[in-house]
PDB file of C-alpha atoms in Angstrom:
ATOM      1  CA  UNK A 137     -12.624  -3.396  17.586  1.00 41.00           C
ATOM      2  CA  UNK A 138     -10.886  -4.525  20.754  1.00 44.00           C
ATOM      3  CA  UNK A 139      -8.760  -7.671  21.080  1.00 44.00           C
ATOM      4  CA  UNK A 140      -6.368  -9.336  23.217  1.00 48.00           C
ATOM      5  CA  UNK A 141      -2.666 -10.067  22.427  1.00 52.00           C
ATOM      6  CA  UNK A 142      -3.694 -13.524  20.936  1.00 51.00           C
ATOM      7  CA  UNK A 143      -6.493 -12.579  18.312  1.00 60.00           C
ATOM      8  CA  UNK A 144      -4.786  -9.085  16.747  1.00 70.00           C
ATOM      9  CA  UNK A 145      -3.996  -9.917  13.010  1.00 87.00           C
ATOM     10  CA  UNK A 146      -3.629  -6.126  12.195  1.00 93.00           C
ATOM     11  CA  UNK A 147      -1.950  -3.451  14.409  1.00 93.00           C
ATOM     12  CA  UNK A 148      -2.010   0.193  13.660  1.00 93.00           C
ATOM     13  CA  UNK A 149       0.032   2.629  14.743  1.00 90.00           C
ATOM     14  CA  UNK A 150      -0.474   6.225  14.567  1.00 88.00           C
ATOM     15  CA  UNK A 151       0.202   9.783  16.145  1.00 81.00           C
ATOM     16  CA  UNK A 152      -1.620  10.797  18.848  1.00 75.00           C
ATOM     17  CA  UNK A 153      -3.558  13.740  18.709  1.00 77.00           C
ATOM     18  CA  UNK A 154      -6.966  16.084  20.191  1.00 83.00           C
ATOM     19  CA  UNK A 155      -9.999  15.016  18.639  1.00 87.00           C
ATOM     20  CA  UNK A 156     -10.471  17.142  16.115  1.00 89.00           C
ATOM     21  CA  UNK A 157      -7.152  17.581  15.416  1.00 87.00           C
ATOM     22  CA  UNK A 158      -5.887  17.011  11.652  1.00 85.00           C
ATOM     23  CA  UNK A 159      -3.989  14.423  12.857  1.00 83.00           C
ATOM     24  CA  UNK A 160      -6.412  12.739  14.540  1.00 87.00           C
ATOM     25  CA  UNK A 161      -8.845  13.035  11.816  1.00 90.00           C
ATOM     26  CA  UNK A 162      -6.740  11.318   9.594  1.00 89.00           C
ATOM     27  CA  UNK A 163      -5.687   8.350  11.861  1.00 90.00           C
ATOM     28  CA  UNK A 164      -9.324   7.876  12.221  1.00 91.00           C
ATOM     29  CA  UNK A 165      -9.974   7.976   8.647  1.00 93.00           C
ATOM     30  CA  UNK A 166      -7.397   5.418   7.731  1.00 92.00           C
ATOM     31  CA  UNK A 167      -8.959   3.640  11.287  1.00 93.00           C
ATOM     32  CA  UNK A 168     -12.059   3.550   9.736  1.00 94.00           C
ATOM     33  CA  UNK A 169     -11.364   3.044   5.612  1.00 95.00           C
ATOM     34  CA  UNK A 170      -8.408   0.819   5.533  1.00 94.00           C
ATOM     35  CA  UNK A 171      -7.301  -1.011   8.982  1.00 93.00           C
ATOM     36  CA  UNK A 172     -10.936  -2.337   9.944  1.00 94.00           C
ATOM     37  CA  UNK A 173     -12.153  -3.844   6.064  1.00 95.00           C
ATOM     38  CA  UNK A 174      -8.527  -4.971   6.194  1.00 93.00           C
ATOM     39  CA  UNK A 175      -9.089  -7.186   9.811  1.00 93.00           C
ATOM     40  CA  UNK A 176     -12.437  -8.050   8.383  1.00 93.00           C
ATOM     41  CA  UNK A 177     -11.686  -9.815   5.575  1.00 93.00           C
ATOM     42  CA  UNK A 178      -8.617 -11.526   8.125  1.00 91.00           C
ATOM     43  CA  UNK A 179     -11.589 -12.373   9.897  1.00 92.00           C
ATOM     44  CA  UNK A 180      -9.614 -10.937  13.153  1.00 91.00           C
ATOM     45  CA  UNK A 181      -9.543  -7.982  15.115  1.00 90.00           C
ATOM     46  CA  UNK A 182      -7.241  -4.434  14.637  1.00 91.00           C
ATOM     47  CA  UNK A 183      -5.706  -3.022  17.764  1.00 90.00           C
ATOM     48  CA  UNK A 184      -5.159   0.726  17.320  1.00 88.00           C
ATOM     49  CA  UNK A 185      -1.763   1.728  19.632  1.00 81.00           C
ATOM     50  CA  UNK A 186      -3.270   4.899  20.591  1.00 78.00           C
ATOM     51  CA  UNK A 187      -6.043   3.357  22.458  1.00 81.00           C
ATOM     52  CA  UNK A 188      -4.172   0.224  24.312  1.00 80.00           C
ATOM     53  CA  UNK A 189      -5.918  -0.677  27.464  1.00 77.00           C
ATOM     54  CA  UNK A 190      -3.642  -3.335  28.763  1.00 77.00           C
ATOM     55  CA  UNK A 191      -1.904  -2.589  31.836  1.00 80.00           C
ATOM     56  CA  UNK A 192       1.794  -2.090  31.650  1.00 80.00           C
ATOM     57  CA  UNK A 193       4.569  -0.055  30.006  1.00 84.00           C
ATOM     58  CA  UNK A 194       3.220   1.228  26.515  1.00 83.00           C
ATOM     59  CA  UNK A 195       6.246   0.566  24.738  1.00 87.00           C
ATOM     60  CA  UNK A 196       6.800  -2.785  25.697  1.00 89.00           C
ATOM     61  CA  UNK A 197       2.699  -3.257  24.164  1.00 88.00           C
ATOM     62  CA  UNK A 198       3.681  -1.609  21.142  1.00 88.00           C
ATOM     63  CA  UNK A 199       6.986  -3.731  20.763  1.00 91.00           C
ATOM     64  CA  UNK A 200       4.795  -6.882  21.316  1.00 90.00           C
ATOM     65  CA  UNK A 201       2.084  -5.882  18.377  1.00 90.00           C
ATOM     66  CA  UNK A 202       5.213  -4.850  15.859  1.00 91.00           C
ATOM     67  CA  UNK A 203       6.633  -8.225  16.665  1.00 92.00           C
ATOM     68  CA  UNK A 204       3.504 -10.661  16.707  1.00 91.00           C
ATOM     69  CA  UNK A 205       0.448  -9.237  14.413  1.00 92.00           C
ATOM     70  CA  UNK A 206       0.152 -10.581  10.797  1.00 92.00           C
ATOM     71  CA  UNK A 207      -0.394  -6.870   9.360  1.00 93.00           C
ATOM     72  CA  UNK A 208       1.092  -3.629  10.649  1.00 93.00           C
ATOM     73  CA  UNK A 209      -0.189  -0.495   9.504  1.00 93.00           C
ATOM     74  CA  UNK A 210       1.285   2.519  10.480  1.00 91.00           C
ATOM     75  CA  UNK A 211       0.898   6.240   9.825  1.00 88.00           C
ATOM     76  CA  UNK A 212       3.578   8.305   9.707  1.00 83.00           C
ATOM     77  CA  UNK A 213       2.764  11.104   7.600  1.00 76.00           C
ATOM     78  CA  UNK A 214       2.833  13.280  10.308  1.00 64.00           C
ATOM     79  CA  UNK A 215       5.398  16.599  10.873  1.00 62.00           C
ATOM     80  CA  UNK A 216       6.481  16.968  14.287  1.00 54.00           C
ATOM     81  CA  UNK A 217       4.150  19.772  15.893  1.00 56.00           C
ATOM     82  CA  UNK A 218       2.330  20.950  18.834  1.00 50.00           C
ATOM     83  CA  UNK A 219      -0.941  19.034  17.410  1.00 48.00           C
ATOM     84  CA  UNK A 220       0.767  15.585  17.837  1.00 48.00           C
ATOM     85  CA  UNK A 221       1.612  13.893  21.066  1.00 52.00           C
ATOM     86  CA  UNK A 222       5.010  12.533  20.413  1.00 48.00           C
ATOM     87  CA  UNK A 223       6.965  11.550  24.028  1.00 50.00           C
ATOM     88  CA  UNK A 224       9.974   9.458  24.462  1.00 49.00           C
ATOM     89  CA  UNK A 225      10.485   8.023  27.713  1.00 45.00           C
ATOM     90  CA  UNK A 226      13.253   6.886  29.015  1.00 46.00           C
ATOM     91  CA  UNK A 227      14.112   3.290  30.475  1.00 41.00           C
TER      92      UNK A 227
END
């Protein structure tokens, strides 16, 4: 589901990795089972951080959703390899 700013009750956050990839697979898993039934019954919208199409710096975006949606969900049971996309960008 896409959504502006205003209607995202449930932000999820997640490594980013190839299709395919075990880490994608299970982003899109939880995507699938748990964040969108969860907006559903909020009668709202999920905004996955991985697939923001706002213009604009991508951290600010993801500060915004952290701050302002009613439900964050975020995966984090990932280990730091070459099949996730992890950057840090400087200021």
């Amino acid at each position: 589901m896409k959504s502006t700013k205003s209607h995202a009750a449930v932000f999820f956050i997640c490594p980013i990795g190839e299709p395919g990839s075990v880490h994608r697979t299970r982003s899109d898993a939880i995507f699938e089972k748990i964040c969108q039934p969860l907006a559903e019954s909020l009668r709202s919208e999920v905004e996955r951080a991985d697939q923001l199409e706002e213009s604009g710096i991508i951290i600010d975006q993801i500060l915004w959703y952290l701050l302002y949606a009613k439900v964050v969900v975020a995966d984090l049971n990932a280990d730091i390899s070459e099949d996730a996309d992890w950057t840090v960008s400087e200021a």
